[in-house]
PDB file of C-alpha atoms in Angstrom:
ATOM      1  CA  MET A 256    -128.314  55.990 115.583  1.00  0.00           C
ATOM      2  CA  LEU A 257    -127.586  53.561 112.748  1.00  0.00           C
ATOM      3  CA  LYS A 258    -123.997  53.323 113.951  1.00  0.00           C
ATOM      4  CA  ASN A 259    -125.175  52.361 117.458  1.00  0.00           C
ATOM      5  CA  ILE A 260    -127.515  49.708 116.075  1.00  0.00           C
ATOM      6  CA  LEU A 261    -124.707  48.257 113.952  1.00  0.00           C
ATOM      7  CA  ASN A 262    -122.403  48.231 116.980  1.00  0.00           C
ATOM      8  CA  VAL A 263    -125.002  46.364 119.062  1.00  0.00           C
ATOM      9  CA  ILE A 264    -125.575  43.838 116.259  1.00  0.00           C
ATOM     10  CA  SER A 265    -121.825  43.353 115.805  1.00  0.00           C
ATOM     11  CA  LEU A 266    -121.304  42.903 119.538  1.00  0.00           C
ATOM     12  CA  THR A 267    -124.178  40.407 119.743  1.00  0.00           C
ATOM     13  CA  LEU A 268    -122.759  38.402 116.840  1.00  0.00           C
ATOM     14  CA  LEU A 269    -119.287  38.451 118.373  1.00  0.00           C
ATOM     15  CA  ILE A 270    -120.577  37.260 121.759  1.00  0.00           C
ATOM     16  CA  SER A 271    -122.610  34.512 120.061  1.00  0.00           C
ATOM     17  CA  LEU A 272    -119.572  33.424 118.068  1.00  0.00           C
ATOM     18  CA  VAL A 273    -117.337  33.327 121.143  1.00  0.00           C
ATOM     19  CA  CYS A 274    -119.915  31.368 123.140  1.00  0.00           C
ATOM     20  CA  ALA A 275    -120.445  28.903 120.303  1.00  0.00           C
ATOM     21  CA  TYR A 276    -116.694  28.584 119.861  1.00  0.00           C
ATOM     22  CA  ALA A 277    -116.093  27.948 123.568  1.00  0.00           C
ATOM     23  CA  ALA A 278    -118.992  25.517 123.829  1.00  0.00           C
ATOM     24  CA  GLY A 279    -117.766  23.638 120.790  1.00  0.00           C
ATOM     25  CA  ALA A 280    -114.214  23.034 122.021  1.00  0.00           C
ATOM     26  CA  ASN A 281    -114.718  19.327 121.309  1.00  0.00           C
ATOM     27  CA  GLU A 282    -114.638  20.317 117.661  1.00  0.00           C
ATOM     28  CA  VAL A 283    -112.918  23.213 115.902  1.00  0.00           C
ATOM     29  CA  LYS A 284    -112.978  24.491 112.348  1.00  0.00           C
ATOM     30  CA  PHE A 285    -109.809  25.610 110.568  1.00  0.00           C
ATOM     31  CA  ASP A 286    -109.401  26.322 106.854  1.00  0.00           C
ATOM     32  CA  ASN A 287    -113.040  25.262 106.321  1.00  0.00           C
ATOM     33  CA  GLN A 288    -112.355  21.798 107.743  1.00  0.00           C
ATOM     34  CA  ASP A 289    -113.744  20.276 110.941  1.00  0.00           C
ATOM     35  CA  PHE A 290    -111.278  18.874 113.461  1.00  0.00           C
ATOM     36  CA  VAL A 291    -112.400  16.654 116.352  1.00  0.00           C
ATOM     37  CA  LEU A 292    -110.785  16.553 119.798  1.00  0.00           C
ATOM     38  CA  LYS A 293    -108.920  13.235 120.013  1.00  0.00           C
ATOM     39  CA  ALA A 294    -106.188  13.840 122.612  1.00  0.00           C
ATOM     40  CA  THR A 295    -106.037  15.612 125.981  1.00  0.00           C
ATOM     41  CA  ALA A 296    -103.468  15.645 128.756  1.00  0.00           C
ATOM     42  CA  GLN A 297    -105.668  13.228 130.701  1.00  0.00           C
ATOM     43  CA  SER A 298    -106.072  10.814 127.794  1.00  0.00           C
ATOM     44  CA  LEU A 299    -102.308  10.839 127.087  1.00  0.00           C
ATOM     45  CA  ASN A 300    -101.353  10.889 130.792  1.00  0.00           C
ATOM     46  CA  VAL A 301     -99.091  13.949 130.559  1.00  0.00           C
ATOM     47  CA  ALA A 302     -98.677  16.858 132.977  1.00  0.00           C
ATOM     48  CA  ASN A 303     -99.189  20.039 130.921  1.00  0.00           C
ATOM     49  CA  ALA A 304    -102.634  20.819 129.525  1.00  0.00           C
ATOM     50  CA  LEU A 305    -103.081  20.091 125.843  1.00  0.00           C
ATOM     51  CA  ASN A 306    -105.707  19.391 123.211  1.00  0.00           C
ATOM     52  CA  GLU A 307    -105.088  17.828 119.827  1.00  0.00           C
ATOM     53  CA  TYR A 308    -107.707  17.825 117.099  1.00  0.00           C
ATOM     54  CA  PHE A 309    -107.740  15.703 113.952  1.00  0.00           C
ATOM     55  CA  PRO A 310    -110.050  15.382 110.950  1.00  0.00           C
ATOM     56  CA  LYS A 311    -112.809  12.810 111.346  1.00  0.00           C
ATOM     57  CA  GLY A 312    -111.420   9.325 110.795  1.00  0.00           C
ATOM     58  CA  GLU A 313    -107.895  10.277 111.876  1.00  0.00           C
ATOM     59  CA  SER A 314    -106.246   9.849 115.269  1.00  0.00           C
ATOM     60  CA  HIS A 315    -103.296  10.878 117.421  1.00  0.00           C
ATOM     61  CA  GLU A 316    -101.384   7.885 116.058  1.00  0.00           C
ATOM     62  CA  HIS A 317    -102.347   8.198 112.367  1.00  0.00           C
ATOM     63  CA  TRP A 318    -103.061  11.622 110.929  1.00  0.00           C
ATOM     64  CA  THR A 319    -102.520  13.846 107.896  1.00  0.00           C
ATOM     65  CA  LYS A 320    -103.658  17.137 109.474  1.00  0.00           C
ATOM     66  CA  MET A 321    -103.907  18.330 113.046  1.00  0.00           C
ATOM     67  CA  ILE A 322    -104.583  21.273 115.302  1.00  0.00           C
ATOM     68  CA  GLY A 323    -102.854  21.438 118.672  1.00  0.00           C
ATOM     69  CA  VAL A 324    -103.302  23.708 121.685  1.00  0.00           C
ATOM     70  CA  TYR A 325    -100.680  23.439 124.410  1.00  0.00           C
ATOM     71  CA  HIS A 326    -100.310  25.264 127.729  1.00  0.00           C
ATOM     72  CA  ILE A 327     -96.715  25.788 128.840  1.00  0.00           C
ATOM     73  CA  PRO A 328     -97.071  27.264 132.344  1.00  0.00           C
ATOM     74  CA  GLU A 329     -93.356  27.425 133.174  1.00  0.00           C
ATOM     75  CA  GLU A 330     -92.570  29.797 130.277  1.00  0.00           C
ATOM     76  CA  LYS A 331     -93.272  33.513 130.664  1.00  0.00           C
ATOM     77  CA  ASP A 332     -92.198  35.126 127.388  1.00  0.00           C
ATOM     78  CA  PRO A 333     -93.738  33.791 124.155  1.00  0.00           C
ATOM     79  CA  ILE A 334     -91.281  35.649 121.920  1.00  0.00           C
ATOM     80  CA  LYS A 335     -88.231  34.433 123.820  1.00  0.00           C
ATOM     81  CA  TYR A 336     -89.625  30.891 123.804  1.00  0.00           C
ATOM     82  CA  ALA A 337     -90.249  31.085 120.037  1.00  0.00           C
ATOM     83  CA  GLU A 338     -86.685  32.326 119.520  1.00  0.00           C
ATOM     84  CA  GLU A 339     -85.411  29.229 121.354  1.00  0.00           C
ATOM     85  CA  ILE A 340     -87.611  27.005 119.184  1.00  0.00           C
ATOM     86  CA  ASP A 341     -86.285  28.842 116.114  1.00  0.00           C
ATOM     87  CA  LYS A 342     -82.698  28.009 117.137  1.00  0.00           C
ATOM     88  CA  ASP A 343     -83.626  24.359 117.652  1.00  0.00           C
ATOM     89  CA  ILE A 344     -85.250  24.195 114.210  1.00  0.00           C
ATOM     90  CA  GLU A 345     -82.268  25.803 112.509  1.00  0.00           C
ATOM     91  CA  THR A 346     -79.817  23.324 114.078  1.00  0.00           C
ATOM     92  CA  ALA A 347     -81.929  20.193 113.505  1.00  0.00           C
ATOM     93  CA  GLU A 348     -80.792  18.098 110.544  1.00  0.00           C
ATOM     94  CA  ASN A 349     -84.315  17.085 109.560  1.00  0.00           C
ATOM     95  CA  CYS A 350     -85.934  20.563 109.717  1.00  0.00           C
ATOM     96  CA  VAL A 351     -86.039  23.605 107.445  1.00  0.00           C
ATOM     97  CA  LEU A 352     -87.216  26.943 108.837  1.00  0.00           C
ATOM     98  CA  LEU A 353     -89.615  28.702 106.481  1.00  0.00           C
ATOM     99  CA  LYS A 354     -90.533  31.855 108.370  1.00  0.00           C
ATOM    100  CA  PHE A 355     -90.283  33.378 111.842  1.00  0.00           C
ATOM    101  CA  VAL A 356     -92.381  36.449 112.627  1.00  0.00           C
ATOM    102  CA  LYS A 357     -92.538  38.174 115.993  1.00  0.00           C
ATOM    103  CA  ASN A 358     -94.764  41.023 117.082  1.00  0.00           C
ATOM    104  CA  ASN A 359     -93.532  42.782 120.209  1.00  0.00           C
ATOM    105  CA  LYS A 360     -96.696  44.912 120.429  1.00  0.00           C
ATOM    106  CA  THR A 361     -99.005  41.889 120.746  1.00  0.00           C
ATOM    107  CA  ASP A 362     -96.381  39.697 122.433  1.00  0.00           C
ATOM    108  CA  GLN A 363     -96.894  36.980 119.810  1.00  0.00           C
ATOM    109  CA  ALA A 364     -94.598  34.979 117.574  1.00  0.00           C
ATOM    110  CA  VAL A 365     -95.323  32.655 114.664  1.00  0.00           C
ATOM    111  CA  ILE A 366     -92.979  30.061 113.201  1.00  0.00           C
ATOM    112  CA  SER A 367     -93.396  27.831 110.165  1.00  0.00           C
ATOM    113  CA  TYR A 368     -91.079  25.014 109.187  1.00  0.00           C
ATOM    114  CA  LEU A 369     -90.839  21.655 107.433  1.00  0.00           C
ATOM    115  CA  GLU A 370     -89.752  18.512 109.225  1.00  0.00           C
ATOM    116  CA  ASN A 371     -88.691  15.370 107.370  1.00  0.00           C
ATOM    117  CA  GLY A 372     -89.919  12.058 108.753  1.00  0.00           C
ATOM    118  CA  GLN A 373     -90.840   8.480 107.997  1.00  0.00           C
ATOM    119  CA  GLU A 374     -93.896   6.447 108.982  1.00  0.00           C
ATOM    120  CA  ASN A 375     -94.559   2.807 108.087  1.00  0.00           C
ATOM    121  CA  GLY A 376     -91.828   2.930 105.442  1.00  0.00           C
ATOM    122  CA  GLN A 377     -93.253   6.074 103.822  1.00  0.00           C
ATOM    123  CA  ASN A 378     -91.316   9.343 103.636  1.00  0.00           C
ATOM    124  CA  PHE A 379     -93.098  12.574 104.457  1.00  0.00           C
ATOM    125  CA  PHE A 380     -92.635  16.224 105.301  1.00  0.00           C
ATOM    126  CA  THR A 381     -94.647  17.689 108.126  1.00  0.00           C
ATOM    127  CA  TYR A 382     -95.512  21.322 107.496  1.00  0.00           C
ATOM    128  CA  ASN A 383     -95.804  22.994 110.921  1.00  0.00           C
ATOM    129  CA  VAL A 384     -97.083  26.436 111.864  1.00  0.00           C
ATOM    130  CA  TYR A 385     -96.979  27.510 115.517  1.00  0.00           C
ATOM    131  CA  LYS A 386     -98.332  30.624 117.201  1.00  0.00           C
ATOM    132  CA  TYR A 387     -97.031  31.520 120.653  1.00  0.00           C
ATOM    133  CA  GLU A 388     -98.768  34.002 122.944  1.00  0.00           C
ATOM    134  CA  LYS A 389     -99.232  34.747 126.636  1.00  0.00           C
ATOM    135  CA  ASN A 390    -101.716  32.547 128.407  1.00  0.00           C
ATOM    136  CA  PRO A 391    -104.319  34.668 130.249  1.00  0.00           C
ATOM    137  CA  VAL A 392    -103.762  32.710 133.475  1.00  0.00           C
ATOM    138  CA  LYS A 393    -100.098  31.708 133.545  1.00  0.00           C
ATOM    139  CA  GLY A 394     -97.279  30.992 131.126  1.00  0.00           C
ATOM    140  CA  ILE A 395     -97.782  30.792 127.384  1.00  0.00           C
ATOM    141  CA  THR A 396    -100.076  29.031 124.945  1.00  0.00           C
ATOM    142  CA  GLU A 397     -98.860  27.318 121.798  1.00  0.00           C
ATOM    143  CA  PHE A 398    -101.317  26.963 118.888  1.00  0.00           C
ATOM    144  CA  LYS A 399    -100.288  24.533 116.135  1.00  0.00           C
ATOM    145  CA  TYR A 400    -101.466  23.603 112.650  1.00  0.00           C
ATOM    146  CA  ALA A 401     -99.685  20.743 110.895  1.00  0.00           C
ATOM    147  CA  VAL A 402    -100.052  18.839 107.629  1.00  0.00           C
ATOM    148  CA  LYS A 403     -98.220  15.671 106.591  1.00  0.00           C
ATOM    149  CA  TYR A 404     -97.222  15.504 102.932  1.00  0.00           C
ATOM    150  CA  PHE A 405     -96.187  11.992 101.876  1.00  0.00           C
ATOM    151  CA  PHE A 406     -93.835  11.572  98.918  1.00  0.00           C
ATOM    152  CA  LYS A 407     -92.156   8.791  96.940  1.00  0.00           C
ATOM    153  CA  ASN A 408     -89.551  10.568  94.816  1.00  0.00           C
ATOM    154  CA  ASN A 409     -87.716  13.848  94.227  1.00  0.00           C
ATOM    155  CA  ASP A 410     -90.282  15.061  91.670  1.00  0.00           C
ATOM    156  CA  GLU A 411     -92.965  14.897  94.350  1.00  0.00           C
ATOM    157  CA  ILE A 412     -90.691  16.780  96.772  1.00  0.00           C
ATOM    158  CA  VAL A 413     -90.443  19.672  94.299  1.00  0.00           C
ATOM    159  CA  LYS A 414     -94.250  19.799  93.963  1.00  0.00           C
ATOM    160  CA  LEU A 415     -94.706  19.667  97.746  1.00  0.00           C
ATOM    161  CA  ALA A 416     -92.172  22.446  98.240  1.00  0.00           C
ATOM    162  CA  GLN A 417     -94.073  24.637  95.770  1.00  0.00           C
ATOM    163  CA  THR A 418     -97.391  23.871  97.491  1.00  0.00           C
ATOM    164  CA  VAL A 419     -95.975  24.778 100.902  1.00  0.00           C
ATOM    165  CA  LYS A 420     -94.335  27.923  99.521  1.00  0.00           C
ATOM    166  CA  ASN A 421     -97.633  29.031  97.969  1.00  0.00           C
ATOM    167  CA  GLU A 422     -99.674  28.358 101.127  1.00  0.00           C
ATOM    168  CA  ASN A 423     -97.269  29.332 103.926  1.00  0.00           C
ATOM    169  CA  ASP A 424     -98.318  32.981 104.281  1.00  0.00           C
ATOM    170  CA  LYS A 425    -101.996  31.988 104.121  1.00  0.00           C
ATOM    171  CA  TYR A 426    -101.686  29.526 107.009  1.00  0.00           C
ATOM    172  CA  MET A 427     -99.500  31.826 109.070  1.00  0.00           C
ATOM    173  CA  THR A 428    -102.071  34.607 108.667  1.00  0.00           C
ATOM    174  CA  MET A 429    -104.925  32.238 109.520  1.00  0.00           C
ATOM    175  CA  LEU A 430    -103.181  31.094 112.688  1.00  0.00           C
ATOM    176  CA  ILE A 431    -102.362  34.665 113.718  1.00  0.00           C
ATOM    177  CA  SER A 432    -105.952  35.806 113.253  1.00  0.00           C
ATOM    178  CA  SER A 433    -107.620  32.696 114.712  1.00  0.00           C
ATOM    179  CA  PRO A 434    -108.611  32.721 118.364  1.00  0.00           C
ATOM    180  CA  ILE A 435    -107.001  29.891 120.293  1.00  0.00           C
ATOM    181  CA  PRO A 436    -109.588  27.312 121.341  1.00  0.00           C
ATOM    182  CA  PRO A 437    -109.957  26.875 125.095  1.00  0.00           C
ATOM    183  CA  ILE A 438    -108.265  23.778 126.449  1.00  0.00           C
ATOM    184  CA  VAL A 439    -110.740  21.065 127.422  1.00  0.00           C
ATOM    185  CA  GLU A 440    -109.586  18.705 130.153  1.00  0.00           C
ATOM    186  CA  LYS A 441    -111.418  15.426 130.150  1.00  0.00           C
ATOM    187  CA  GLU A 442    -110.910  11.726 129.676  1.00  0.00           C
ATOM    188  CA  LEU A 443    -111.567  10.635 126.104  1.00  0.00           C
ATOM    189  CA  ASN A 444    -112.956   7.236 125.139  1.00  0.00           C
TER     190      ASN A 444
END
């Protein structure tokens, strides 16, 4: 009897959480931080569905952290697609692959890597984590978490590398276990 009551309570909480999550697709929470929807396919005038979320005060053009959800309808196999991305990362001069994990049972893959860049004369590394899985309608969905780490000298690079090394498994696990927010298609002001 107690087990049945606990199951009903758990199911009710899960349904409430899913409904709240779906209703709140204009804002998502990741790593205890709120991210606001700032870019959609309509607002960027691109074909494939996408949503990009940034912390309050940041934008698609200027950001330090972001969450991205992308629908890639022409791809069928998330693991094969991730393997192709892995090859691209490994051959790119400005990227360093950190980890590539694939799960054939769940048909998911997760990749993390660093990408070197420059913005307004400042050097930075973008730490990227991507999860790839089948889209319930068609194709695959790509779920991204990224952080920009700005640096001025080699000493700061060493510290950033240690930070990323210490946090990589945490963020990969968080992305794997996080439900992918539904894509919202609307014009943004």
